[in-house]
Coordinates of C-alpha atoms and ligand atoms in Angstrom, one line a residue:
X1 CA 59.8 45.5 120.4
X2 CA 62.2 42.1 120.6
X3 CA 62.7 40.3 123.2
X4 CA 65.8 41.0 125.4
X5 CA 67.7 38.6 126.2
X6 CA 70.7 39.8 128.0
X7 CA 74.1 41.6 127.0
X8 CA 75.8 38.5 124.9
X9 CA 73.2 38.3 122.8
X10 CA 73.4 42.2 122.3
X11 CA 76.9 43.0 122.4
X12 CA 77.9 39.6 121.3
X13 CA 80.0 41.5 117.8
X14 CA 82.2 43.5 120.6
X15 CA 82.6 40.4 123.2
X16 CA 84.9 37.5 122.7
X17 CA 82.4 34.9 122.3
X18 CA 82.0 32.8 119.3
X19 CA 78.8 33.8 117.2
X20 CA 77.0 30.3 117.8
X21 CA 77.8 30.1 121.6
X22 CA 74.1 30.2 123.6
X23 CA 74.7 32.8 126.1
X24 CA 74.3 31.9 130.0
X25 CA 72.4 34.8 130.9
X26 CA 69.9 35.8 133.2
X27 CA 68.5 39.3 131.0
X28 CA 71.1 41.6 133.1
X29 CA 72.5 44.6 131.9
X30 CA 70.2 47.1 130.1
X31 CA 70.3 49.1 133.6
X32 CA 68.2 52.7 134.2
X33 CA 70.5 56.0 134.4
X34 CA 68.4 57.8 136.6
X35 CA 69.4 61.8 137.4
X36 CA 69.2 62.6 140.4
X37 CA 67.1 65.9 141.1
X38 CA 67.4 66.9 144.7
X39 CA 71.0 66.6 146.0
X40 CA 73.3 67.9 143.1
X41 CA 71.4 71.2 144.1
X42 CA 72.8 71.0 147.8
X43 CA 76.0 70.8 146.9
X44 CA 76.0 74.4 145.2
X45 CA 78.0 74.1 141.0
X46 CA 75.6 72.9 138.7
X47 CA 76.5 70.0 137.6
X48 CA 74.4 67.0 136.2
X49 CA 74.7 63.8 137.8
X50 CA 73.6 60.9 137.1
X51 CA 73.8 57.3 138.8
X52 CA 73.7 54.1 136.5
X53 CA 71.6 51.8 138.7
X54 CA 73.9 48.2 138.3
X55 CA 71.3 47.3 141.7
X56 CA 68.9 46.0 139.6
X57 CA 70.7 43.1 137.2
X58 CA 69.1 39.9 138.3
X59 CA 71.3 38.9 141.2
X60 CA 71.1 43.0 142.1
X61 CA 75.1 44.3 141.2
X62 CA 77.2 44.6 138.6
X63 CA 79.0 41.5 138.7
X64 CA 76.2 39.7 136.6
X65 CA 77.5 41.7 133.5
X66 CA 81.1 39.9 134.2
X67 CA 79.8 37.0 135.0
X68 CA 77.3 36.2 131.7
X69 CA 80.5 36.6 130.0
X70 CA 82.7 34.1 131.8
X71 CA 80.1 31.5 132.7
X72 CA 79.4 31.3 129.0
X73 CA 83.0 31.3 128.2
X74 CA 83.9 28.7 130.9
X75 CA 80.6 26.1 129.6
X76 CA 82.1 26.7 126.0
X77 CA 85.7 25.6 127.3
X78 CA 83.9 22.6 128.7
X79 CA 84.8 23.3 132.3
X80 CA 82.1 21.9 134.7
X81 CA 83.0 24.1 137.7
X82 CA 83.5 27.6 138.6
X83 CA 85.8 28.8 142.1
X84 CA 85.7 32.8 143.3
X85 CA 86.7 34.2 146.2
X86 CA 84.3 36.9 147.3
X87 CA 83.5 39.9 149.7
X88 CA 79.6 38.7 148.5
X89 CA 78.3 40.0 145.2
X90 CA 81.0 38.0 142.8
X91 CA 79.7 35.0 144.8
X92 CA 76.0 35.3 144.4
X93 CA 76.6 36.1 140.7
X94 CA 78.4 33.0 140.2
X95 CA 76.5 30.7 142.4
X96 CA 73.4 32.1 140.4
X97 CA 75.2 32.2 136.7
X98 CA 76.7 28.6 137.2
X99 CA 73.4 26.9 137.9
X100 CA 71.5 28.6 135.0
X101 CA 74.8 26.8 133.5
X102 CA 74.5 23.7 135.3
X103 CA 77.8 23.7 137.1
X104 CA 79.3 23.3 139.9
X105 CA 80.0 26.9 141.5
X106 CA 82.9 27.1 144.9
X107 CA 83.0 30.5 146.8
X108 CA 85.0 31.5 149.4
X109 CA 84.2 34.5 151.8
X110 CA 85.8 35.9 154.1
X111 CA 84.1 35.1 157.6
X112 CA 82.0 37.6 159.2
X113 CA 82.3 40.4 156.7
X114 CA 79.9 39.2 154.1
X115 CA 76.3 41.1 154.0
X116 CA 73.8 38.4 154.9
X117 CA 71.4 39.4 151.8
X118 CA 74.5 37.5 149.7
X119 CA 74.8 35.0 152.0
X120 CA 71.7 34.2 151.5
X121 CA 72.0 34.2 147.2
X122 CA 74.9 31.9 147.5
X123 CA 73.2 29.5 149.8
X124 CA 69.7 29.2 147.7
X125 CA 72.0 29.1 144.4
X126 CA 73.6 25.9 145.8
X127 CA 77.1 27.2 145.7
X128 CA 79.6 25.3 147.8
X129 CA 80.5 27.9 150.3
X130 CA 83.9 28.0 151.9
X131 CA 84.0 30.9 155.1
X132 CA 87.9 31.0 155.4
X133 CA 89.3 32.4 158.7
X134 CA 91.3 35.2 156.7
X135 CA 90.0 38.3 154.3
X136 CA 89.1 38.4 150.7
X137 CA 93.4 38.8 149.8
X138 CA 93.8 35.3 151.5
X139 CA 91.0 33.8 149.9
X140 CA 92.3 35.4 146.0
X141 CA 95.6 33.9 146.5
X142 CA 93.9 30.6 147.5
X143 CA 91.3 30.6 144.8
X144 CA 95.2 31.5 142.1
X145 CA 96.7 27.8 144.1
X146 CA 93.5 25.5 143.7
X147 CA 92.6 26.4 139.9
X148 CA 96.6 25.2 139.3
X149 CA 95.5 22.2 140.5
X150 CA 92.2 21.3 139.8
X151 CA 90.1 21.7 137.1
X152 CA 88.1 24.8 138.1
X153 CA 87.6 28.1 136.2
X154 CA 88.3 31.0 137.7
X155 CA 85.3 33.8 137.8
X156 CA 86.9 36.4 139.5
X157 CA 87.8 39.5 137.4
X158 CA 91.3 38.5 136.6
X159 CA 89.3 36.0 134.1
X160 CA 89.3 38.8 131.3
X161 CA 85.8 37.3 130.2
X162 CA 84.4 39.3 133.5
X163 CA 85.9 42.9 132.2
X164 CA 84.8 41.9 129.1
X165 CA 81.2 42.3 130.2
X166 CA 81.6 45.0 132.6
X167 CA 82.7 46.9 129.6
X168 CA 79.2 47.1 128.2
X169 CA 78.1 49.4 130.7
X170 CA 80.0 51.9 129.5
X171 CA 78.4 51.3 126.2
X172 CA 75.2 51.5 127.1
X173 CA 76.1 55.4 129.2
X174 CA 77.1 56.0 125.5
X175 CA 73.8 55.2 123.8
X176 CA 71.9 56.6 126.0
X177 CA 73.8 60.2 127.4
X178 CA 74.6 59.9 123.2
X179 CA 77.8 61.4 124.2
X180 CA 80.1 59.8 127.5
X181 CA 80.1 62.1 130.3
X182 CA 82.5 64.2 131.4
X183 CA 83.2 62.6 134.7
X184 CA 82.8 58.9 135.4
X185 CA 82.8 58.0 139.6
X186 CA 83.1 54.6 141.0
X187 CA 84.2 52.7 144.0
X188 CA 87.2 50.9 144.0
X189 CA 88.1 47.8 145.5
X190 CA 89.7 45.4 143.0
X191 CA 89.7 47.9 140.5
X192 CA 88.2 45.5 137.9
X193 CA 85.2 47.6 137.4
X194 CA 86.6 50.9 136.5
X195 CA 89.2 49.3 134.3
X196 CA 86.4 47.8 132.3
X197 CA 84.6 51.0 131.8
X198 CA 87.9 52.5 130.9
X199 CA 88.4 49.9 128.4
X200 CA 84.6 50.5 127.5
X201 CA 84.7 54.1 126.6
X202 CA 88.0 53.8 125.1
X203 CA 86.8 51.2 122.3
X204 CA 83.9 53.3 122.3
X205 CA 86.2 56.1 121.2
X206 CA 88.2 54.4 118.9
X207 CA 91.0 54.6 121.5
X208 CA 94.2 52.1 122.3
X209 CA 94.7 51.8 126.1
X210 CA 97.0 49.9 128.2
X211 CA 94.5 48.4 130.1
X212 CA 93.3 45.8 127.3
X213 CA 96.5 45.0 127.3
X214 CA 96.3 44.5 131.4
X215 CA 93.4 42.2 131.1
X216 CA 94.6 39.7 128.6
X217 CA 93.6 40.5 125.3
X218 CA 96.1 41.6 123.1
X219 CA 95.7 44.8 120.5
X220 CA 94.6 42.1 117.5
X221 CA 91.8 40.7 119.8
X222 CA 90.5 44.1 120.5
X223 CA 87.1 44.5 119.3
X224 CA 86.0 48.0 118.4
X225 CA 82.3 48.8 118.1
X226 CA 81.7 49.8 114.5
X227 CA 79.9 52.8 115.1
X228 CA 82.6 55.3 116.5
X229 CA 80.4 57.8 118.1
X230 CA 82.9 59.8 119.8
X231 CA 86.6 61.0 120.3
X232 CA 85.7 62.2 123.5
X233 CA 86.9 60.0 127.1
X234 CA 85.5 60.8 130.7
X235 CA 87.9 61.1 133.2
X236 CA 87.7 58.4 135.6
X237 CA 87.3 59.2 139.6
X238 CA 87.9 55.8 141.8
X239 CA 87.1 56.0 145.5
X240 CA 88.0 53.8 148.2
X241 CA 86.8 53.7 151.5
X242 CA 89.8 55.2 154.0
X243 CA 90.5 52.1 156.2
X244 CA 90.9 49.8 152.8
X245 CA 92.8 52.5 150.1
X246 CA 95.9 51.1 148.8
X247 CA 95.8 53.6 145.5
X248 CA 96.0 56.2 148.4
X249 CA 98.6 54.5 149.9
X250 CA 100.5 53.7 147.5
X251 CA 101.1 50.0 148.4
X252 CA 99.3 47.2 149.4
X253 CA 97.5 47.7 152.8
X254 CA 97.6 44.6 155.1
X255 CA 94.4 44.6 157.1
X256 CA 91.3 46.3 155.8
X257 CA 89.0 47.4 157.3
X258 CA 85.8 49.5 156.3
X259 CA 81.9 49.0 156.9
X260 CA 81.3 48.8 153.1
X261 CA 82.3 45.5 153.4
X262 CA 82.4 44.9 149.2
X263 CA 85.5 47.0 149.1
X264 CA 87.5 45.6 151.8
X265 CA 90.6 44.7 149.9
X266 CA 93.7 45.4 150.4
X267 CA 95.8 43.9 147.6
X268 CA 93.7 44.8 144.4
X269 CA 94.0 42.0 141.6
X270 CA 94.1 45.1 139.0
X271 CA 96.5 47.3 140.4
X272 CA 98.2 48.0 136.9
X273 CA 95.7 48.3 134.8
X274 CA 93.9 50.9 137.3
X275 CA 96.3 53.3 137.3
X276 CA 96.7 53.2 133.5
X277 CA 92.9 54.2 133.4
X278 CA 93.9 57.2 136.2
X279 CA 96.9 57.9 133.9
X280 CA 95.0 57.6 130.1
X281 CA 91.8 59.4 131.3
X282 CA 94.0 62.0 133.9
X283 CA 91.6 61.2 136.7
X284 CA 92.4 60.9 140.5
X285 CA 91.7 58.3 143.2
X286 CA 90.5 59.6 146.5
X287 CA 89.4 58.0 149.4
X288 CA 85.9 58.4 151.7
X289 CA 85.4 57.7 155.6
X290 CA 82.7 55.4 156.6
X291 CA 81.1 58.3 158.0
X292 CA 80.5 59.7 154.6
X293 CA 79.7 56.7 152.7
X294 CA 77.2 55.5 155.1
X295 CA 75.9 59.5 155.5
X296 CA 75.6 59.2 151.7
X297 CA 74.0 55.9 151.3
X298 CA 70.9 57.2 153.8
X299 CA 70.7 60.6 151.9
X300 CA 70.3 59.3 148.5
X301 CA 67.5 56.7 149.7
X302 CA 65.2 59.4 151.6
X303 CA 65.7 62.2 149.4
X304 CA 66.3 60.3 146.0
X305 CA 64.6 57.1 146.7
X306 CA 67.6 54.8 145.3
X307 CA 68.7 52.4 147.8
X308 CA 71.9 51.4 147.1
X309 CA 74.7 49.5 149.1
X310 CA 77.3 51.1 150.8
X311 CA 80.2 50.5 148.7
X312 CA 77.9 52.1 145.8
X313 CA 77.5 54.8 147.9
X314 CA 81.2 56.3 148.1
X315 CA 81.1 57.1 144.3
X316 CA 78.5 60.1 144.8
X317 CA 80.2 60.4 148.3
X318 CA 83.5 61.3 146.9
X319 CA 81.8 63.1 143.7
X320 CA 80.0 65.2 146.3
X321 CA 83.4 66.6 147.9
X322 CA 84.9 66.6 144.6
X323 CA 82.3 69.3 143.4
X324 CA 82.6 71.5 146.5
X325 CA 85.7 71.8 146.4
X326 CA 86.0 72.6 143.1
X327 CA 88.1 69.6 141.2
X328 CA 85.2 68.7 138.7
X329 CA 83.9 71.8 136.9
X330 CA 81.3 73.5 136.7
X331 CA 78.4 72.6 134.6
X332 CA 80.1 68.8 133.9
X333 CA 77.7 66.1 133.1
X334 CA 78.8 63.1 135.7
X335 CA 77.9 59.2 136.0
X336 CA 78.2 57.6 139.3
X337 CA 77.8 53.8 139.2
X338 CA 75.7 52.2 142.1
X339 CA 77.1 48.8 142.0
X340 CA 74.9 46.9 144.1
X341 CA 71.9 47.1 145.6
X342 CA 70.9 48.0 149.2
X343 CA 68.5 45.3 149.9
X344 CA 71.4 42.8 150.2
X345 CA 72.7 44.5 153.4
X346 CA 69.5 46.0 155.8
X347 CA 71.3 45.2 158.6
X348 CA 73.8 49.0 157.6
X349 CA 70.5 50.9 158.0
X350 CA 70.5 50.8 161.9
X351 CA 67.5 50.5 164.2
X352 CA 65.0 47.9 162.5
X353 CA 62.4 47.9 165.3
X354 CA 59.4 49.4 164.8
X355 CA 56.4 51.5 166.9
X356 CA 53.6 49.4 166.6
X357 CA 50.0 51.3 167.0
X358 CA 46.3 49.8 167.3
X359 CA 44.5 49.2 164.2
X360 CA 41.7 51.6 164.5
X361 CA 41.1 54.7 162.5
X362 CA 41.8 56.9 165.3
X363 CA 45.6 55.8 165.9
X364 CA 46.2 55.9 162.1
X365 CA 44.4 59.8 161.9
X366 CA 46.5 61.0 164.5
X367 CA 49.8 60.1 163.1
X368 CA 49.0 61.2 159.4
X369 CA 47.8 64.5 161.0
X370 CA 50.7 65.3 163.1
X371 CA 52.5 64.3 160.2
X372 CA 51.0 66.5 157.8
X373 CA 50.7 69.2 160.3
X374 CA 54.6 69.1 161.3
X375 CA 55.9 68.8 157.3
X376 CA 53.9 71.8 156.5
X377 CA 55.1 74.0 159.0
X378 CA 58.6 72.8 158.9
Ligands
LIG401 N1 80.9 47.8 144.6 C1 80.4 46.6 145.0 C2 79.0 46.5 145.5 C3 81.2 45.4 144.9 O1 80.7 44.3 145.3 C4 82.5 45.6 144.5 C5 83.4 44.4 144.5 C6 83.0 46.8 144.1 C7 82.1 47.9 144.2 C8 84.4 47.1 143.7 O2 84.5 46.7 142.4 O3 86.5 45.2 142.7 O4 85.8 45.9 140.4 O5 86.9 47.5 142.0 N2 83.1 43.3 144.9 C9 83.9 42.0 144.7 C10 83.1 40.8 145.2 C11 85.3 42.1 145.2 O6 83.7 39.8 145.6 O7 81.9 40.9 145.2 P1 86.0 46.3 141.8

């Protein structure tokens, strides 16, 4: 078996990078696509779903698959500093990427709706970390002004580089389903993400879409994977949480507001692009309350033991309601991506405190008897 060494070095033929440029990379990608076996079942169809786990790249989301990609980009251009503006897991992927770089990494986050677990990334990556008194729109439109001035690449995912690596998940679905699914969920916030899978499965397919177009690399530049292993697409299903849904909408939305605080944006940076992957793969946006992303976070981590975040939550949230009601078909083969990991946000769980009990064999047979005793006659 060889070494891995991340996705450059493995899709480096399909990724615009030069075929002597050392990667910046941290091993991510090369994620688990793990069925789930319990809840699909509750939901009455018969469909098989299963989540691609982006929790576990190295900084524990997605973004690290965008961000291998730009960083080694930008240190190729010879910049020496990256700039994002973040709701969190952008900025702990940059912080993390640009010191495995040796640059200088700027984030700014919108004050008191970051998850403390990415707080914490940015801080013990050394990032410079601006908490602007505004959200993550304000901060985007700051981060457009500054890099006009000074001489700081931009790593957020209207840098093409970044879609350019998300794409790879999609390949990897590919290899592994040996076929792309019939259904393909994922939360939206920027809409970055699911245009990069679109644009994934679509070279995958041998397909021309609009959104390579969107994200800045003309029709010359596309890169198509040699191996053309389909002609089949997935429809894409986006999500958004209800109080932050502007593809409901319709329009921007000025203030949003939603407890999966990785998708609360208002004035996505990929608005075109998205709805050319909703028109190309004739999929649908919906959007999810609170209620049901947070209901589904807790059910897939005690009855599937996969912790993921909230926002990651709302793709098998809205896949759920999609089934029951009918809009996916029977019998489809689904992929939800879990974008991020649930570690980076305890504090969404609830109660933390704890029962404390002696430490003598008595107190612990008791409670593993009444345990046992009350599952089995349950
Ligand atoms: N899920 C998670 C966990 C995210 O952190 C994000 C975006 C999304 C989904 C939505 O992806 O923007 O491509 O539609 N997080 C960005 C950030 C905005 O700053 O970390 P998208």
């Amino acid at each position: 078996m060889t070494h891995y060494t991340g996705l450059v070095d493995r899709y480096r033929e399909f990724l615009p990078i030069g075929l002597e440029t050392p990667a910046v990379s941290l091993c991510e990608g090369n994620t688990p696509l793990i069925e789930l076996k319990h809840l699909p079942a509750q939901w009455g169809g018969k469909c098989r779903v299963l989540v691609k786990f982006e929790g576990l790249n190295p900084t524990g989301s997605f973004k690290d698959r965008g961000m291998t990609v730009a960083v080694t980009r930008a240190r190729e251009e010879g910049s020496e500093a990256v700039i994002c503006a973040s709701t969190g897991n952008t900025s702990a992927s940059a912080a993390a990427y640009a010191k495995r770089a040796g640059m200088i990494c700027f984030v700014l986050i919108p004050e008191g709706n970051v998850a403390m677990g990415k707080v914490a990334q940015a801080i013990v990556h050394g990032a410079t970390i601006l908490q602007i008194k505004g959200n993550f729109d304000d901060g985007m439109r700051l981060v457009r002004e500054i890099a006009e001035e000074m001489p700081v690449a931009i790593v957020n995912s209207i840098n093409p580089y970044r879609l350019q690596g998300q794409k790879t998940a999609a390949f990897e679905v590919v290899d592994e389903l040996e076929a792309p699914p019939d259904y393909h969920c994922l939360p939206v916030g920027n809409a970055g993400n699911i245009s990069a899978y679109w644009l994934g499965y679509c070279e995958m397919a041998g397909h021309v879409t609009q959104v390579g177009e969107a994200c800045g690399f003309s029709r010359d530049q596309r890169l198509f994977p040699p191996a053309i292993v389909t002609q089949s697409r997935p429809v894409m299903l986006g999500y958004q949480a209800s109080g932050a849904a502007p593809f409901l909408r319709g329009e921007p939305v000025e203030n949003p507001e939603t407890k999966a605080t990785a998708i609360r944006i208002g004035n996505p940076q990929s608005w075109d692009a998205a709805w050319a992957v909703q028109r190309e793969s004739r999929g649908w946006f919906d959007e999810c309350t609170d209620e049901e992303i947070l209901a589904m976070q807790s059910q897939l981590a005690s009855q599937e033991g996969i912790f993921c975040e909230p926002a990651s939550a709302i793709s098998v949230a809205g896949l759920m309601r999609d089934i029951q009601s009918g809009k996916v078909k029977e019998g489809s083969t689904i992929v939800c991506t879990l974008t991020g990991h649930g570690l980076k946000d305890p504090s969404v769980v609830g109660d933390l405190t704890l029962q404390s009990v002696p430490a003598t064999l008595e107190s612990i047979r008791n409670v593993v008897e009444n345990k046992l005793n009350a599952d089995t006659t349950a």
